[in-house]
mmCIF file of C-alpha atoms in Angstrom:
data_model
loop_
_atom_site.group_PDB
_atom_site.id
_atom_site.type_symbol
_atom_site.label_atom_id
_atom_site.label_comp_id
_atom_site.label_asym_id
_atom_site.label_seq_id
_atom_site.Cartn_x
_atom_site.Cartn_y
_atom_site.Cartn_z
ATOM 1 C CA UNK G 17 -11.317 4.897 16.175
ATOM 2 C CA UNK G 18 -12.363 2.173 13.780
ATOM 3 C CA UNK G 19 -10.591 1.363 10.498
ATOM 4 C CA UNK G 20 -11.980 -0.738 7.649
ATOM 5 C CA UNK G 21 -9.467 -3.112 6.049
ATOM 6 C CA UNK G 22 -9.895 -4.665 2.604
ATOM 7 C CA UNK G 23 -7.568 -7.657 2.561
ATOM 8 C CA UNK G 24 -7.343 -9.878 -0.510
ATOM 9 C CA UNK G 25 -5.208 -12.654 1.001
ATOM 10 C CA UNK G 26 -4.835 -13.901 4.554
ATOM 11 C CA UNK G 27 -1.034 -13.730 4.238
ATOM 12 C CA UNK G 28 -0.969 -10.174 2.879
ATOM 13 C CA UNK G 29 -2.224 -7.996 5.672
ATOM 14 C CA UNK G 30 -1.330 -5.925 8.691
ATOM 15 C CA UNK G 31 2.299 -6.899 9.257
ATOM 16 C CA UNK G 32 4.267 -4.021 10.756
ATOM 17 C CA UNK G 33 1.119 -1.892 11.060
ATOM 18 C CA UNK G 34 -0.137 -4.004 13.974
ATOM 19 C CA UNK G 35 2.184 -2.332 16.487
ATOM 20 C CA UNK G 36 1.408 1.357 15.798
ATOM 21 C CA UNK G 37 -2.293 0.540 15.538
ATOM 22 C CA UNK G 38 -2.294 -1.244 18.897
ATOM 23 C CA UNK G 39 -0.576 1.716 20.561
ATOM 24 C CA UNK G 40 -3.469 3.900 19.430
ATOM 25 C CA UNK G 41 -6.272 1.497 20.280
ATOM 26 C CA UNK G 42 -7.433 1.039 16.691
ATOM 27 C CA UNK G 43 -10.463 -1.196 16.188
ATOM 28 C CA UNK G 44 -10.694 -3.130 12.926
ATOM 29 C CA UNK G 45 -13.349 -4.193 10.483
ATOM 30 C CA UNK G 46 -12.064 -6.728 7.948
ATOM 31 C CA UNK G 47 -13.401 -7.520 4.473
ATOM 32 C CA UNK G 48 -11.963 -10.444 2.456
ATOM 33 C CA UNK G 49 -13.545 -10.118 -1.021
ATOM 34 C CA UNK G 50 -11.253 -12.603 -2.780
ATOM 35 C CA UNK G 51 -10.755 -15.438 -0.294
ATOM 36 C CA UNK G 52 -14.167 -15.318 1.397
ATOM 37 C CA UNK G 53 -16.349 -13.472 -1.071
ATOM 38 C CA UNK G 54 -17.187 -10.767 1.458
ATOM 39 C CA UNK G 55 -19.232 -7.927 -0.048
ATOM 40 C CA UNK G 56 -17.650 -4.490 -0.308
ATOM 41 C CA UNK G 57 -19.532 -1.932 1.803
ATOM 42 C CA UNK G 58 -21.294 0.767 -0.159
ATOM 43 C CA UNK G 59 -20.643 3.495 2.408
ATOM 44 C CA UNK G 60 -18.093 4.453 5.030
ATOM 45 C CA UNK G 61 -20.509 3.510 7.793
ATOM 46 C CA UNK G 62 -19.024 3.793 11.258
ATOM 47 C CA UNK G 63 -15.453 3.599 9.999
ATOM 48 C CA UNK G 64 -13.003 6.469 10.353
ATOM 49 C CA UNK G 65 -10.399 5.256 7.836
ATOM 50 C CA UNK G 66 -9.835 2.741 5.044
ATOM 51 C CA UNK G 67 -6.832 0.506 4.290
ATOM 52 C CA UNK G 68 -6.586 -1.524 1.058
ATOM 53 C CA UNK G 69 -3.804 -4.116 0.903
ATOM 54 C CA UNK G 70 -2.187 -5.927 -2.015
ATOM 55 C CA UNK G 71 -3.252 -8.991 -3.957
ATOM 56 C CA UNK G 72 -2.924 -10.884 -7.212
ATOM 57 C CA UNK G 73 -5.690 -9.140 -9.229
ATOM 58 C CA UNK G 74 -4.818 -6.586 -11.860
ATOM 59 C CA UNK G 75 -6.449 -3.315 -10.837
ATOM 60 C CA UNK G 76 -8.402 -3.086 -14.118
ATOM 61 C CA UNK G 77 -9.556 -6.714 -14.309
ATOM 62 C CA UNK G 78 -13.247 -6.134 -13.630
ATOM 63 C CA UNK G 79 -14.229 -9.187 -15.677
ATOM 64 C CA UNK G 80 -12.572 -11.598 -13.236
ATOM 65 C CA UNK G 81 -12.846 -9.432 -10.133
ATOM 66 C CA UNK G 82 -16.012 -7.319 -10.400
ATOM 67 C CA UNK G 83 -15.652 -6.140 -6.812
ATOM 68 C CA UNK G 84 -12.706 -3.922 -7.822
ATOM 69 C CA UNK G 85 -15.100 -1.275 -9.135
ATOM 70 C CA UNK G 86 -16.862 -1.335 -5.781
ATOM 71 C CA UNK G 87 -13.567 -0.789 -3.961
ATOM 72 C CA UNK G 88 -12.900 2.250 -6.146
ATOM 73 C CA UNK G 89 -16.342 3.612 -5.347
ATOM 74 C CA UNK G 90 -15.680 3.103 -1.636
ATOM 75 C CA UNK G 91 -12.302 4.853 -1.886
ATOM 76 C CA UNK G 92 -14.100 7.818 -3.420
ATOM 77 C CA UNK G 93 -16.687 7.793 -0.612
ATOM 78 C CA UNK G 94 -14.006 7.918 2.082
ATOM 79 C CA UNK G 95 -12.079 10.590 0.180
ATOM 80 C CA UNK G 96 -15.136 12.793 -0.302
ATOM 81 C CA UNK G 97 -15.912 12.536 3.411
ATOM 82 C CA UNK G 98 -12.256 13.395 4.147
ATOM 83 C CA UNK G 99 -11.790 10.150 6.016
ATOM 84 C CA UNK G 100 -8.197 8.935 5.505
ATOM 85 C CA UNK G 101 -7.418 6.247 2.938
ATOM 86 C CA UNK G 102 -4.232 4.160 2.740
ATOM 87 C CA UNK G 103 -3.670 2.010 -0.355
ATOM 88 C CA UNK G 104 -0.699 -0.362 -0.503
ATOM 89 C CA UNK G 105 0.494 -2.168 -3.678
ATOM 90 C CA UNK G 106 -2.754 -3.228 -5.412
ATOM 91 C CA UNK G 107 -4.443 -0.815 -3.035
ATOM 92 C CA UNK G 108 -2.311 2.037 -4.387
ATOM 93 C CA UNK G 109 -3.182 1.057 -7.949
ATOM 94 C CA UNK G 110 -6.875 1.114 -7.069
ATOM 95 C CA UNK G 111 -6.465 4.571 -5.554
ATOM 96 C CA UNK G 112 -4.780 5.696 -8.782
ATOM 97 C CA UNK G 113 -7.591 4.175 -10.830
ATOM 98 C CA UNK G 114 -10.213 5.881 -8.659
ATOM 99 C CA UNK G 115 -8.742 9.274 -9.530
ATOM 100 C CA UNK G 116 -8.313 8.509 -13.239
ATOM 101 C CA UNK G 117 -4.636 7.617 -13.121
ATOM 102 C CA UNK G 118 -3.702 5.042 -15.762
ATOM 103 C CA UNK G 119 -2.794 1.623 -14.318
ATOM 104 C CA UNK G 120 -0.759 -0.608 -16.628
ATOM 105 C CA UNK G 121 1.665 -3.521 -16.729
ATOM 106 C CA UNK G 122 5.206 -2.347 -16.015
ATOM 107 C CA UNK G 123 8.013 -3.180 -18.425
ATOM 108 C CA UNK G 124 9.665 -5.034 -15.568
ATOM 109 C CA UNK G 125 8.263 -6.461 -12.351
ATOM 110 C CA UNK G 126 9.768 -5.508 -9.002
ATOM 111 C CA UNK G 127 10.370 -8.116 -6.287
ATOM 112 C CA UNK G 128 12.587 -7.587 -3.272
ATOM 113 C CA UNK G 129 14.042 -4.467 -1.667
ATOM 114 C CA UNK G 130 14.412 -1.348 -3.812
ATOM 115 C CA UNK G 131 15.835 2.056 -2.993
ATOM 116 C CA UNK G 132 13.096 4.673 -3.358
ATOM 117 C CA UNK G 133 13.618 8.414 -3.375
ATOM 118 C CA UNK G 134 11.539 11.067 -1.671
ATOM 119 C CA UNK G 135 10.470 14.029 -3.772
ATOM 120 C CA UNK G 136 10.539 17.557 -2.369
ATOM 121 C CA UNK G 137 6.832 17.182 -1.662
ATOM 122 C CA UNK G 138 7.519 13.846 0.000
ATOM 123 C CA UNK G 139 10.148 15.326 2.296
ATOM 124 C CA UNK G 140 7.598 17.949 3.359
ATOM 125 C CA UNK G 141 4.619 15.590 3.604
ATOM 126 C CA UNK G 142 3.028 15.286 7.084
ATOM 127 C CA UNK G 143 3.326 11.484 7.048
ATOM 128 C CA UNK G 144 6.857 11.242 5.676
ATOM 129 C CA UNK G 145 8.571 14.339 7.051
ATOM 130 C CA UNK G 146 11.394 13.296 9.363
ATOM 131 C CA UNK G 147 10.373 9.635 9.267
ATOM 132 C CA UNK G 148 12.262 8.305 6.253
ATOM 133 C CA UNK G 149 15.838 8.384 5.001
ATOM 134 C CA UNK G 150 16.287 9.398 1.389
ATOM 135 C CA UNK G 151 16.513 6.964 -0.283
ATOM 136 C CA UNK G 152 14.578 4.427 1.771
ATOM 137 C CA UNK G 153 14.727 0.697 0.965
ATOM 138 C CA UNK G 154 11.339 -1.042 1.012
ATOM 139 C CA UNK G 155 9.872 -4.336 -0.205
ATOM 140 C CA UNK G 156 8.288 -4.437 -3.664
ATOM 141 C CA UNK G 157 6.180 -7.297 -5.024
ATOM 142 C CA UNK G 158 4.302 -6.160 -8.121
ATOM 143 C CA UNK G 159 4.017 -6.296 -11.901
ATOM 144 C CA UNK G 160 1.665 -3.354 -12.503
ATOM 145 C CA UNK G 161 2.337 0.340 -12.052
ATOM 146 C CA UNK G 162 0.450 3.603 -12.576
ATOM 147 C CA UNK G 163 0.626 7.185 -13.718
ATOM 148 C CA UNK G 164 0.241 10.017 -11.247
ATOM 149 C CA UNK G 165 -3.410 11.110 -11.178
ATOM 150 C CA UNK G 166 -4.115 14.710 -12.065
ATOM 151 C CA UNK G 167 -4.031 16.895 -8.981
ATOM 152 C CA UNK G 168 -2.055 14.405 -6.886
ATOM 153 C CA UNK G 169 1.211 15.146 -5.095
ATOM 154 C CA UNK G 170 3.991 12.668 -5.892
ATOM 155 C CA UNK G 171 5.817 11.674 -2.718
ATOM 156 C CA UNK G 172 8.240 8.928 -3.783
ATOM 157 C CA UNK G 173 10.071 7.984 -6.970
ATOM 158 C CA UNK G 174 11.389 4.696 -8.302
ATOM 159 C CA UNK G 175 12.908 3.056 -11.351
ATOM 160 C CA UNK G 176 12.092 4.340 -14.870
ATOM 161 C CA UNK G 177 9.616 1.479 -15.386
ATOM 162 C CA UNK G 178 7.774 2.288 -12.118
ATOM 163 C CA UNK G 179 8.504 5.977 -11.529
ATOM 164 C CA UNK G 180 5.563 6.832 -9.260
ATOM 165 C CA UNK G 181 5.948 4.949 -5.986
ATOM 166 C CA UNK G 182 3.753 7.004 -3.667
ATOM 167 C CA UNK G 183 1.343 9.903 -3.897
ATOM 168 C CA UNK G 184 -1.185 11.855 -1.884
ATOM 169 C CA UNK G 185 -4.546 12.999 -3.179
ATOM 170 C CA UNK G 186 -5.858 15.964 -1.236
ATOM 171 C CA UNK G 187 -4.954 15.905 2.439
ATOM 172 C CA UNK G 188 -6.184 12.480 3.514
ATOM 173 C CA UNK G 189 -5.770 9.884 0.741
ATOM 174 C CA UNK G 190 -2.411 8.105 0.404
ATOM 175 C CA UNK G 191 -1.126 5.491 -2.038
ATOM 176 C CA UNK G 192 2.124 3.501 -1.639
ATOM 177 C CA UNK G 193 3.301 1.000 -4.240
ATOM 178 C CA UNK G 194 5.884 -0.625 -1.902
ATOM 179 C CA UNK G 195 4.765 -3.118 0.721
ATOM 180 C CA UNK G 196 6.049 -1.069 3.630
ATOM 181 C CA UNK G 197 3.800 -3.082 5.945
ATOM 182 C CA UNK G 198 5.469 -6.405 5.085
ATOM 183 C CA UNK G 199 7.430 -8.264 7.753
ATOM 184 C CA UNK G 200 10.381 -10.538 6.943
ATOM 185 C CA UNK G 201 8.133 -13.536 7.606
ATOM 186 C CA UNK G 202 5.553 -12.323 5.094
ATOM 187 C CA UNK G 203 8.235 -11.614 2.501
ATOM 188 C CA UNK G 204 9.694 -15.104 2.864
ATOM 189 C CA UNK G 205 6.237 -16.661 2.524
ATOM 190 C CA UNK G 206 5.473 -14.652 -0.618
ATOM 191 C CA UNK G 207 8.730 -15.800 -2.201
ATOM 192 C CA UNK G 208 7.738 -19.426 -1.607
ATOM 193 C CA UNK G 209 4.147 -18.992 -2.768
ATOM 194 C CA UNK G 210 5.196 -17.135 -5.934
ATOM 195 C CA UNK G 211 8.220 -19.341 -6.623
ATOM 196 C CA UNK G 212 7.494 -19.913 -10.314
ATOM 197 C CA UNK G 213 7.057 -16.200 -10.980
ATOM 198 C CA UNK G 214 10.106 -15.275 -8.910
ATOM 199 C CA UNK G 215 12.298 -17.897 -10.587
ATOM 200 C CA UNK G 216 11.171 -16.757 -14.024
ATOM 201 C CA UNK G 217 11.561 -13.003 -13.610
ATOM 202 C CA UNK G 218 14.055 -12.606 -10.740
ATOM 203 C CA UNK G 219 16.042 -15.861 -10.593
ATOM 204 C CA UNK G 220 18.819 -14.243 -8.553
ATOM 205 C CA UNK G 221 16.523 -13.134 -5.731
ATOM 206 C CA UNK G 222 16.206 -16.309 -3.602
ATOM 207 C CA UNK G 223 19.977 -16.373 -3.188
ATOM 208 C CA UNK G 224 20.169 -12.773 -1.967
ATOM 209 C CA UNK G 225 16.833 -12.363 -0.159
ATOM 210 C CA UNK G 226 18.239 -13.024 3.306
ATOM 211 C CA UNK G 227 21.084 -10.595 2.702
ATOM 212 C CA UNK G 228 18.547 -7.953 1.639
ATOM 213 C CA UNK G 229 16.565 -8.565 4.817
ATOM 214 C CA UNK G 230 19.670 -8.354 6.978
ATOM 215 C CA UNK G 231 20.571 -5.016 5.415
ATOM 216 C CA UNK G 232 17.177 -3.341 5.120
ATOM 217 C CA UNK G 233 14.523 -5.038 7.308
ATOM 218 C CA UNK G 234 15.125 -2.902 10.388
ATOM 219 C CA UNK G 235 14.903 0.348 8.445
ATOM 220 C CA UNK G 236 11.753 -0.848 6.678
ATOM 221 C CA UNK G 237 10.166 -1.694 10.030
ATOM 222 C CA UNK G 238 11.015 1.744 11.402
ATOM 223 C CA UNK G 239 9.508 3.350 8.290
ATOM 224 C CA UNK G 240 6.306 1.334 8.739
ATOM 225 C CA UNK G 241 5.996 2.164 12.421
ATOM 226 C CA UNK G 242 6.649 5.861 11.826
ATOM 227 C CA UNK G 243 4.592 6.414 8.686
ATOM 228 C CA UNK G 244 1.877 3.970 9.701
ATOM 229 C CA UNK G 245 1.620 5.621 13.098
ATOM 230 C CA UNK G 246 1.368 9.043 11.475
ATOM 231 C CA UNK G 247 -1.456 7.778 9.253
ATOM 232 C CA UNK G 248 -3.365 6.436 12.269
ATOM 233 C CA UNK G 249 -2.831 9.812 13.957
ATOM 234 C CA UNK G 250 -4.353 11.433 10.871
ATOM 235 C CA UNK G 251 -7.370 9.147 11.213
ATOM 236 C CA UNK G 252 -7.731 10.164 14.855
ATOM 237 C CA UNK G 253 -7.397 13.864 14.032
ATOM 238 C CA UNK G 254 -9.990 13.715 11.264
ATOM 239 C CA UNK G 255 -12.341 11.830 13.599
ATOM 240 C CA UNK G 256 -12.260 14.751 16.032
ATOM 241 C CA UNK G 257 -12.993 17.387 13.360
#
């Protein structure tokens, strides 16, 4: 099976998803619209699934990043063809936007590990069922959030200023606000690269980041391997239909 990946930054990509993908023989097609100016495909082509990772753009900032509208159109193409979609962080916000969910600046940014709850629908979801403790602690690195699109199933909850943390649209399109793919190495690099923002909004975090990793990194990795693997299995199953 072949999966298309839209990756905004070279340091914000596969992470923990490499292992479950390799076990299943996934082939990749990469698009880097921000760093390399790669064009966004207009159709699903020979790809069986779509992953959209995080990045610095605001999901509604078409003036500075006109390709965002094209990503939304591509998400809709995959969804309509019932080819699985996985949006993470900015990717989740773009999925929400695609299905008319309001994306807006949160009252408070989230950086670091946060405890996220599974809803009843989340506990029964094919990807999450039996693969996540409740709550589960995952890495967040965002300043925008979104409302649940009409017709979507909310899978995970968060703080009052970012209450929708994951949802499913239909049977094949998933959106996760947390960076469940992120490795400890990626997290450390993001903290360095975003130092000014981190120091301004979460000045306590650098002092406790390693303690957070020591406490939660293993569980986050297991979540990524389990849920990521289940998503790749969904791609394989849809490919056979």
